[in-house]
Amino acid sequence: MRLAGVLWECASETHALPQMQSDIERVLFDGPAIHKRLDEMAAQITADYSGRELTVIAILSGSLMFMSDLLRRIPLPLKLDCLSVGSYHGKTRTSGEVIFKQLAVPDVADRNVLILDDILDTGYTLAAVRKKLEAAKPRSIRVCVLLSKRKQRARDVDPDYIGFEIGDEFVVGYGLDFMERYRNLPYLGVLRKELLERPNQ
Ligand code: IMP
Ligand code: MG
């Protein structure tokens, strides 16, 4: 029976969430806490950029949920572009080498640029993105991150907007991944340490 088949598929998909939840050591920020903080950040950004047009450069894929929920709270004219960069090569430590996955960098000449990223860790990614965009001579450039790890950084990056400061732990959910998984969790949580240590998954 076709309908029964569809219902069974939907039910088995919803079971994927409890499966992922058992991989989470503890929840850091649940959906309502994230959204409350986004309200505050969006109000601040809206006030700071009032009367100016923003050009948002979101760093993929980690900032997808953050970008989508934050930008819908900012009632200003804005342009949006995305940059796909990588530095992890599937592990939990950055390689330090930031690779830009597209040839063309968005044209930001004379624009008020706001870079959005999910998390500031070593600083390699945001320092490289900022440098690349600065070369295109924007009028202004600011950095906004959902999370910032409290730690000594390899590169000096001082974000203008920070959602939450956290300890030096590996977090997933709400866009953040471990080996491309967990991005669809509706909250931010710390991944169980033993999962990080497994060589191949
Ligand atoms: P950075 O270059 O070390 O500052 O790291 C920035 C990028 O690494 C972020 O955009 C994330 O994609 C990823 N990253 C760093 N820490 C975490 C984490 O705890 N969980 C998931 N991704 C992370
Ligand atoms: Mg990532």
PDB file of N, CA and C and ligand atoms in Angstrom, residues 62 88 118 176-177 180 183, ligand 2:
ATOM      1  N   GLY A  62      28.390  26.017   7.607  1.00  0.00           N
ATOM      2  CA  GLY A  62      28.056  26.097   9.035  1.00  0.00           C
ATOM      3  C   GLY A  62      27.129  27.234   9.410  1.00  0.00           C
ATOM      4  N   TYR A  88      39.042  21.913   7.376  1.00  0.00           N
ATOM      5  CA  TYR A  88      39.041  20.790   8.309  1.00  0.00           C
ATOM      6  C   TYR A  88      39.460  19.460   7.717  1.00  0.00           C
ATOM      7  N   ASP A 118      29.607  30.657  11.645  1.00  0.00           N
ATOM      8  CA  ASP A 118      28.988  29.931  12.752  1.00  0.00           C
ATOM      9  C   ASP A 118      29.817  30.040  14.024  1.00  0.00           C
ATOM     10  N   LEU A 176      26.136  23.531  12.640  1.00  0.00           N
ATOM     11  CA  LEU A 176      27.518  23.057  12.845  1.00  0.00           C
ATOM     12  C   LEU A 176      27.584  21.535  12.728  1.00  0.00           C
ATOM     13  N   ASP A 177      28.668  21.070  12.113  1.00  0.00           N
ATOM     14  CA  ASP A 177      28.763  19.642  11.820  1.00  0.00           C
ATOM     15  C   ASP A 177      29.959  18.984  12.482  1.00  0.00           C
ATOM     16  N   GLU A 180      30.258  16.451   8.517  1.00  0.00           N
ATOM     17  CA  GLU A 180      29.041  16.796   7.759  1.00  0.00           C
ATOM     18  C   GLU A 180      27.739  16.335   8.412  1.00  0.00           C
ATOM     19  N   ARG A 183      24.113  18.754  11.441  1.00  0.00           N
ATOM     20  CA  ARG A 183      23.767  20.153  11.138  1.00  0.00           C
ATOM     21  C   ARG A 183      22.291  20.437  11.391  1.00  0.00           C
TER      22      ARG A 183
HETATM   23 MG    MG B   2      32.422  22.884   9.582  1.00  0.00          MG
END
